[in-house]
Coordinates of C-alpha atoms in Angstrom, one line a residue:
M1 CA 220.7 128.5 167.7
R2 CA 221.6 130.7 164.7
N3 CA 225.4 130.1 165.3
K4 CA 224.8 126.3 165.6
I5 CA 222.8 126.3 162.3
Q6 CA 225.6 128.3 160.7
R7 CA 228.3 126.0 162.0
N8 CA 226.5 122.9 160.9
M9 CA 225.9 124.3 157.4
V10 CA 229.5 125.2 156.9
F11 CA 230.6 121.9 158.4
M12 CA 228.4 120.0 155.9
I13 CA 229.8 122.1 153.0
V14 CA 233.4 121.5 154.0
L15 CA 232.7 117.7 154.2
T16 CA 231.1 117.9 150.8
L17 CA 234.1 119.7 149.4
L18 CA 236.5 117.2 150.9
A19 CA 234.5 114.3 149.5
S20 CA 234.4 116.1 146.1
Y21 CA 238.2 116.7 146.2
A22 CA 238.8 113.0 146.9
F23 CA 236.3 112.0 144.1
I24 CA 237.9 114.4 141.6
I25 CA 241.5 113.4 142.4
G26 CA 240.4 109.8 142.0
I27 CA 238.9 110.6 138.6
V28 CA 242.0 112.6 137.5
Y29 CA 244.3 109.8 138.6
N30 CA 242.3 107.1 136.9
Q31 CA 241.9 109.1 133.7
T32 CA 245.6 110.0 133.5
Y33 CA 246.5 106.3 134.2
R34 CA 244.2 105.2 131.5
I35 CA 245.7 107.6 129.0
M36 CA 249.2 106.6 130.0
R37 CA 248.3 102.9 129.3
Q38 CA 246.9 103.8 125.9
D39 CA 250.0 105.7 125.1
A40 CA 252.3 102.8 126.2
R41 CA 250.4 100.3 124.1
Q42 CA 250.2 102.6 121.1
E43 CA 254.0 103.3 121.4
A44 CA 254.7 99.6 121.7
A45 CA 252.6 98.9 118.6
Y46 CA 254.6 101.5 116.5
I47 CA 257.9 100.2 117.7
K48 CA 256.8 96.6 117.1
E49 CA 255.9 97.3 113.5
A50 CA 259.2 99.2 112.9
I51 CA 261.2 96.2 114.3
N52 CA 259.2 93.7 112.2
L53 CA 260.0 95.8 109.1
L54 CA 263.6 97.0 109.8
G55 CA 264.9 94.5 112.3
S56 CA 266.3 94.9 115.8
Q57 CA 268.8 97.6 114.6
Y58 CA 265.9 100.0 114.7
L59 CA 266.2 100.0 118.5
Q60 CA 269.9 101.1 118.2
E61 CA 268.8 104.2 116.3
M62 CA 266.4 105.1 119.2
D63 CA 269.4 105.6 121.6
D64 CA 269.7 109.2 120.5
V65 CA 266.0 109.9 120.9
N66 CA 265.2 111.8 124.2
T67 CA 262.1 110.0 125.6
D68 CA 260.7 109.3 128.9
T69 CA 259.7 105.8 127.8
R70 CA 261.9 102.9 128.6
V71 CA 262.1 100.3 125.9
T72 CA 263.5 96.8 126.5
Q73 CA 263.9 93.7 124.3
I74 CA 264.0 90.3 126.0
D75 CA 264.5 86.9 124.5
K76 CA 262.6 83.7 125.3
E77 CA 265.0 82.7 128.1
G78 CA 264.5 86.1 129.9
T79 CA 267.8 87.7 128.9
V80 CA 267.8 91.4 128.2
L81 CA 269.0 92.1 124.7
Y82 CA 268.4 95.8 124.6
D83 CA 267.6 98.6 127.2
S84 CA 266.9 102.1 125.8
H85 CA 268.1 103.7 129.1
G86 CA 271.4 101.8 129.0
I87 CA 270.8 100.3 132.4
N88 CA 273.0 97.3 133.0
S89 CA 270.3 94.7 133.7
K90 CA 271.5 92.0 131.2
D91 CA 272.6 89.8 134.0
E92 CA 269.1 89.8 135.4
N93 CA 266.7 87.1 134.1
H94 CA 263.2 88.5 133.3
A95 CA 261.5 85.3 132.4
Q96 CA 259.4 85.3 135.6
R97 CA 258.2 88.9 135.2
K98 CA 254.5 88.9 134.9
E99 CA 254.2 91.0 131.8
I100 CA 256.9 88.8 130.0
K101 CA 255.2 85.5 130.9
E102 CA 251.9 86.8 129.6
A103 CA 253.4 88.1 126.4
L104 CA 255.1 84.7 125.7
E105 CA 251.8 82.9 126.5
K106 CA 249.2 85.3 125.1
G107 CA 251.1 87.6 122.8
H108 CA 250.9 90.6 125.2
G109 CA 250.9 91.4 128.9
Q110 CA 251.0 94.2 131.4
A111 CA 252.0 94.9 135.0
K112 CA 252.4 97.7 137.5
R113 CA 255.1 97.5 140.2
M114 CA 258.1 99.2 141.9
S115 CA 261.2 98.8 139.7
E116 CA 264.3 97.9 141.8
T117 CA 266.5 99.0 138.8
V118 CA 265.3 102.6 138.5
G119 CA 263.7 103.0 142.0
Q120 CA 260.3 104.1 140.6
E121 CA 256.9 102.7 140.2
L122 CA 256.5 101.8 136.5
Y123 CA 253.7 100.6 134.2
Y124 CA 255.0 97.8 131.9
Y125 CA 253.4 96.7 128.7
A126 CA 255.0 93.8 126.8
T127 CA 254.2 92.4 123.3
L128 CA 255.6 89.4 121.4
L129 CA 257.7 90.1 118.2
E130 CA 257.8 88.0 115.1
D131 CA 261.3 86.7 115.9
G132 CA 260.0 85.3 119.2
T133 CA 261.5 88.0 121.4
V134 CA 259.5 90.3 123.6
L135 CA 259.3 94.0 123.3
R136 CA 258.5 95.8 126.6
V137 CA 257.6 99.5 127.1
A138 CA 257.7 101.0 130.6
K139 CA 256.4 104.3 131.7
S140 CA 256.8 106.0 135.1
M141 CA 253.7 106.3 137.4
D142 CA 255.1 109.6 138.8
G143 CA 253.5 111.4 135.9
V144 CA 250.1 110.1 136.9
S145 CA 250.5 111.0 140.6
S146 CA 252.0 114.5 139.7
T147 CA 249.0 115.2 137.5
A148 CA 246.6 114.6 140.3
V149 CA 248.8 116.6 142.7
R150 CA 249.0 119.5 140.3
V151 CA 245.2 119.9 140.5
L152 CA 245.3 120.3 144.3
P153 CA 246.3 124.0 144.4
Y154 CA 243.5 125.0 142.1
M155 CA 241.0 122.9 144.0
F156 CA 242.3 124.4 147.3
G157 CA 241.8 127.9 146.0
I158 CA 238.3 127.1 144.8
G159 CA 237.5 125.4 148.1
I160 CA 238.6 128.5 150.1
A161 CA 236.4 130.7 147.9
L162 CA 233.5 128.3 148.3
V163 CA 233.9 128.2 152.1
V164 CA 233.9 132.0 152.3
I165 CA 230.8 132.2 150.1
A166 CA 229.2 129.3 152.1
W167 CA 229.9 131.1 155.4
R168 CA 228.3 134.3 154.3
L169 CA 225.4 132.4 152.7
S170 CA 224.9 130.2 155.8
K171 CA 224.9 133.3 158.0
W172 CA 222.2 134.9 155.9
M173 CA 220.1 131.7 155.7
A174 CA 220.5 131.0 159.5
S175 CA 219.2 134.6 160.2
R176 CA 216.3 134.0 157.8
L177 CA 215.5 130.7 159.5
V178 CA 215.7 131.9 163.1
Q179 CA 213.9 135.3 162.6
P180 CA 210.4 133.9 162.5
I181 CA 211.1 131.9 165.7
N182 CA 212.5 135.0 167.5
E183 CA 209.4 136.9 166.5
L184 CA 206.9 134.3 167.9
D185 CA 204.1 135.7 169.9
L186 CA 204.2 133.4 172.9
E187 CA 201.1 135.0 174.4
H188 CA 199.0 133.8 171.4
P189 CA 200.9 130.7 170.1
I190 CA 198.3 129.5 167.5
D191 CA 198.1 133.0 165.9
N192 CA 201.7 132.7 164.6
D193 CA 202.1 132.2 160.9
V194 CA 205.4 130.2 160.9
Y195 CA 206.9 126.9 159.8
E196 CA 204.5 124.0 159.5
E197 CA 206.9 121.9 161.5
L198 CA 206.4 124.2 164.6
T199 CA 202.6 123.7 164.6
P200 CA 202.6 120.8 167.1
L201 CA 204.8 122.8 169.4
L202 CA 202.6 125.9 169.2
L203 CA 199.5 123.8 169.7
S204 CA 201.1 122.2 172.8
M205 CA 202.1 125.7 174.1
E206 CA 198.5 126.9 173.6
S207 CA 197.2 123.9 175.4
Q208 CA 199.6 124.4 178.3
K209 CA 198.8 128.1 178.4
K210 CA 195.0 127.4 178.7
E211 CA 195.7 124.7 181.3
K212 CA 197.9 127.2 183.3
E213 CA 195.2 129.9 183.1
K214 CA 192.6 127.4 184.2
N215 CA 194.7 126.2 187.1
E216 CA 195.4 129.8 188.1
Q217 CA 191.7 130.6 188.0
M218 CA 191.0 127.5 190.1
R219 CA 193.7 128.5 192.5
K220 CA 192.3 131.9 192.9
E221 CA 188.8 130.6 193.4
F222 CA 190.1 128.0 195.8
S223 CA 192.0 130.6 197.8
A224 CA 188.9 132.8 197.9
N225 CA 186.6 129.9 199.0
V226 CA 189.1 128.7 201.6
S227 CA 189.3 132.2 203.1
H228 CA 185.5 132.5 203.1
E229 CA 185.0 129.0 204.6
L230 CA 187.6 129.5 207.3
K231 CA 186.3 133.0 208.1
T232 CA 182.7 131.9 208.8
P233 CA 183.4 129.5 211.7
L234 CA 186.2 131.7 213.0
T235 CA 183.9 134.7 213.1
S236 CA 181.3 132.7 214.9
I237 CA 183.8 131.4 217.5
S238 CA 185.2 134.9 217.9
G239 CA 181.8 136.4 218.4
Y240 CA 180.6 133.8 220.9
A241 CA 183.9 134.1 222.8
E242 CA 183.7 137.9 222.9
I243 CA 180.1 137.8 224.3
M244 CA 181.2 135.4 227.0
K245 CA 184.3 137.5 227.7
S246 CA 182.2 140.6 228.2
G247 CA 180.1 138.9 230.8
L248 CA 176.9 139.4 228.8
V249 CA 176.0 135.7 228.9
K250 CA 173.9 134.4 231.8
P251 CA 175.4 131.4 233.6
D252 CA 172.5 129.2 232.4
D253 CA 173.3 130.1 228.8
V254 CA 177.1 129.4 229.0
P255 CA 176.7 125.7 228.1
G256 CA 174.7 126.7 225.0
F257 CA 177.4 129.1 223.9
A258 CA 180.1 126.6 224.6
E259 CA 178.3 124.0 222.5
R260 CA 178.1 126.5 219.6
I261 CA 181.8 127.2 219.9
Y262 CA 182.6 123.5 220.0
K263 CA 180.5 122.9 216.8
E264 CA 182.1 125.7 214.9
A265 CA 185.6 124.6 216.0
S266 CA 184.8 121.0 215.0
R267 CA 183.6 122.3 211.6
L268 CA 186.8 124.2 211.3
I269 CA 188.9 121.2 212.1
V270 CA 187.0 119.1 209.5
L271 CA 187.5 121.8 206.9
V272 CA 191.3 122.1 207.6
E273 CA 191.6 118.3 207.4
D274 CA 189.8 118.2 204.0
I275 CA 192.0 121.0 202.7
I276 CA 195.1 119.1 203.7
K277 CA 193.8 115.9 202.1
L278 CA 193.1 117.8 198.8
S279 CA 196.6 119.3 199.0
K280 CA 198.1 115.9 199.1
L281 CA 195.9 114.6 196.3
D282 CA 196.9 117.6 194.2
E283 CA 200.4 116.4 194.5
G284 CA 199.4 113.0 193.1
G285 CA 199.4 111.2 196.5
V286 CA 203.1 111.8 197.1
G287 CA 204.5 109.4 199.7
L288 CA 201.5 107.1 199.5
E289 CA 202.4 103.6 198.2
K290 CA 199.9 101.3 196.5
E291 CA 199.0 97.9 198.0
T292 CA 196.5 95.2 197.6
V293 CA 193.2 96.6 198.9
N294 CA 190.0 94.7 199.7
L295 CA 187.3 97.0 198.3
Y296 CA 184.5 95.0 199.9
A297 CA 186.2 95.3 203.3
I298 CA 186.6 99.0 202.9
C299 CA 182.9 99.5 202.2
E300 CA 182.0 97.3 205.1
D301 CA 184.2 99.3 207.5
V302 CA 182.9 102.6 206.2
L303 CA 179.2 101.6 206.8
V304 CA 180.1 100.5 210.4
R305 CA 181.7 103.9 211.1
L306 CA 178.6 105.7 209.7
E307 CA 176.1 103.8 211.8
N308 CA 175.6 106.5 214.4
M309 CA 175.1 109.2 211.8
A310 CA 172.7 107.0 209.9
E311 CA 170.7 106.4 213.1
R312 CA 170.5 110.2 213.7
H313 CA 169.2 110.8 210.2
H314 CA 166.9 107.7 210.4
V315 CA 168.5 106.2 207.3
S316 CA 169.1 102.4 206.9
M317 CA 172.3 101.1 205.2
D318 CA 173.2 97.7 203.6
L319 CA 176.0 96.2 201.6
S320 CA 176.1 93.4 199.0
G321 CA 178.3 92.0 196.4
E322 CA 181.6 90.1 196.5
T323 CA 185.2 90.5 197.7
V324 CA 187.3 92.3 195.1
E325 CA 191.0 93.1 195.6
F326 CA 192.6 96.1 193.9
E327 CA 196.1 97.6 193.7
G328 CA 195.6 101.1 195.2
V329 CA 196.3 103.5 198.1
Y330 CA 194.2 102.3 201.0
R331 CA 193.8 105.7 202.7
I332 CA 192.6 107.4 199.5
L333 CA 190.2 104.6 198.5
D334 CA 188.8 104.6 202.1
E335 CA 188.3 108.4 201.9
M336 CA 186.5 108.1 198.6
V337 CA 184.0 105.5 199.8
W338 CA 183.5 107.4 203.1
N339 CA 182.7 110.7 201.3
L340 CA 180.2 109.0 198.9
C341 CA 178.4 107.1 201.7
E342 CA 178.5 110.1 204.1
N343 CA 176.8 112.3 201.4
A344 CA 174.3 109.5 200.7
V345 CA 173.3 109.6 204.4
K346 CA 173.4 113.4 204.9
Y347 CA 171.4 114.2 201.9
N348 CA 168.8 111.5 202.4
K349 CA 165.2 111.6 203.7
P350 CA 164.0 110.3 207.0
G351 CA 163.3 106.7 206.5
G352 CA 165.5 106.6 203.5
R353 CA 168.0 103.9 202.4
V354 CA 171.6 103.7 201.3
H355 CA 172.7 100.6 199.4
V356 CA 176.3 99.8 198.5
W357 CA 177.3 97.2 196.0
V358 CA 180.8 95.9 195.4
G359 CA 181.8 93.4 192.7
S360 CA 183.6 92.4 189.5
T361 CA 182.1 93.0 186.1
L362 CA 183.2 92.3 182.5
S363 CA 184.7 95.8 182.3
G364 CA 186.4 95.5 185.7
P365 CA 185.6 96.1 189.5
K366 CA 182.9 98.5 190.5
I367 CA 181.6 100.2 193.6
I368 CA 178.0 101.5 193.4
V369 CA 176.5 103.8 196.1
K370 CA 172.8 104.3 195.7
D371 CA 170.6 106.4 198.0
T372 CA 166.9 107.5 198.1
G373 CA 167.7 111.1 199.0
I374 CA 166.9 114.5 197.7
G375 CA 168.7 114.0 194.3
I376 CA 170.7 116.4 192.2
P377 CA 169.2 118.6 189.4
E378 CA 170.5 117.6 186.0
E379 CA 172.1 121.0 185.3
E380 CA 174.2 120.8 188.4
Q381 CA 175.4 117.2 188.2
E382 CA 178.6 118.1 186.3
R383 CA 179.5 120.7 189.0
I384 CA 179.1 118.6 192.1
F385 CA 182.8 117.5 192.1
E386 CA 184.0 121.2 192.1
R387 CA 185.6 122.4 195.3
F388 CA 183.2 124.0 197.8
Y389 CA 180.3 123.6 195.4
R390 CA 177.0 122.7 197.2
V391 CA 173.7 121.8 195.5
D392 CA 171.6 122.6 198.5
K393 CA 173.6 125.2 200.5
S394 CA 171.1 125.6 203.3
H395 CA 171.0 121.8 203.8
S396 CA 174.8 121.6 203.7
K397 CA 175.1 124.2 206.4
E398 CA 172.7 122.1 208.6
T399 CA 174.7 118.9 208.0
G400 CA 178.1 120.6 208.5
G401 CA 179.5 119.8 205.1
T402 CA 182.6 121.5 203.8
G403 CA 181.9 121.1 200.1
L404 CA 185.2 119.3 199.6
G405 CA 184.0 115.7 199.9
L406 CA 183.3 115.0 196.3
S407 CA 186.3 116.9 195.1
I408 CA 188.4 114.5 197.2
V409 CA 186.6 111.6 195.4
K410 CA 187.4 113.1 192.0
H411 CA 191.1 113.5 192.9
G412 CA 191.3 110.0 194.2
A413 CA 189.7 108.7 191.0
V414 CA 192.3 110.5 188.9
I415 CA 195.2 109.0 190.9
H416 CA 193.7 105.5 190.5
N417 CA 192.4 106.0 186.9
I418 CA 188.8 105.4 188.0
Q419 CA 185.8 106.5 186.0
I420 CA 182.9 108.2 187.9
R421 CA 179.3 108.1 186.7
T422 CA 176.5 110.0 188.3
D423 CA 172.8 109.2 187.8
S424 CA 170.4 111.3 189.8
E425 CA 166.8 112.5 189.8
V426 CA 165.4 115.2 192.1
G427 CA 163.3 113.8 194.8
K428 CA 164.1 110.2 194.0
G429 CA 167.8 109.7 194.9
T430 CA 171.3 109.5 193.5
T431 CA 173.5 106.6 192.2
I432 CA 177.2 107.1 191.9
T433 CA 179.3 104.4 190.2
L434 CA 183.1 104.0 190.5
S435 CA 184.5 101.9 187.7
F436 CA 188.0 100.5 188.2
L437 CA 190.4 99.4 185.5
K438 CA 190.0 95.6 185.0
G439 CA 193.8 95.1 184.8
D440 CA 194.3 96.3 188.4
S441 CA 191.8 93.9 190.1
V442 CA 193.3 90.8 191.8
S443 CA 190.5 88.4 192.6
G444 CA 186.8 88.1 193.3
T445 CA 184.8 85.8 195.6
E446 CA 181.2 85.8 196.7
A447 CA 180.3 87.6 200.0
Q448 CA 177.1 88.0 201.9

């Protein structure tokens, strides 16, 4: 990064120098050209006055004067009467030359062009004399260009010196700029006193760090809980099997031991299945595509599958509302409704009731699961969606719960952007509301 900053700084300085060179050369060229034009006009004015006073013989006396200025006298027809450089151009007609035409019409004229006679680019200035002839003064443009060129070596030397200085200065500045970044304390991002522009990055790093620590803590707790939850049924299965293997069980007691092993094995299978489901949900439902799902039909199917469990717990169930279609993952939505309804049955009272409502509201589709069960203490309502968390641990053990059901509901809600609201009162029951985004619903019709 330091080398990149240094290269960029030097590159910008070189570009600036080149632009400055072009600008200065342009100024020098234009200034020299302006001075040359003033000299040509002034010289023409002096010669004009001399000719008007002394006559055209004054031009003959100029032949011995060593001058870089070319002086020409031309009559009205364009014939050359005099040329200070002695060039044989009298046979050429100059009537159509720009500067001559302007002088004859306006009293003076000027032009800049390549002279075929001398093979140089010349600046011409012409002025009308009293006798009707035209006096023309010509100066070579080579002097203007050479003046600009003569400046280049000095500018080149100055440029080399500036580039060297800029290289050293940019190296020092780049080191100064990068040093605070190299000294950042990444373990404590927000404690760094560095450039204000880096504050959003440091805040983001701090947020990611806390999130990573939180996830790591959750992972450790989850691993510990999984180990504990798996160990409990495995220990029971191993213990019962060992007793049976040792022959310490009476033949009449074998069915009882086998039933206990079966129950523990079933509990273990359910636990493993829930862990697998959570693992998939942690990955954002990878491989599960969304489709149009009938929320009412899902709730209806779940209640049918829970009828036997509800009968065993002496709990009645009913469904009301309307058909609502939603773009989602069927398996996940079915699992969410199943876990909510299953808990409503498990943690209910004998003779209790579970009511499920499905429908569309102004804010979007909703599913409401309401029971008349044991309820949840207010201080524990925020924790019920944590993995393996149980409000009534003794009751959970009796019902065979894994403590992962509501965690699965939470993960499914995150995938579908569903809001979950819990209203509960100890001894009176619990109501859990799933609020779906309005934009994802498809249709709604009445159902009985």
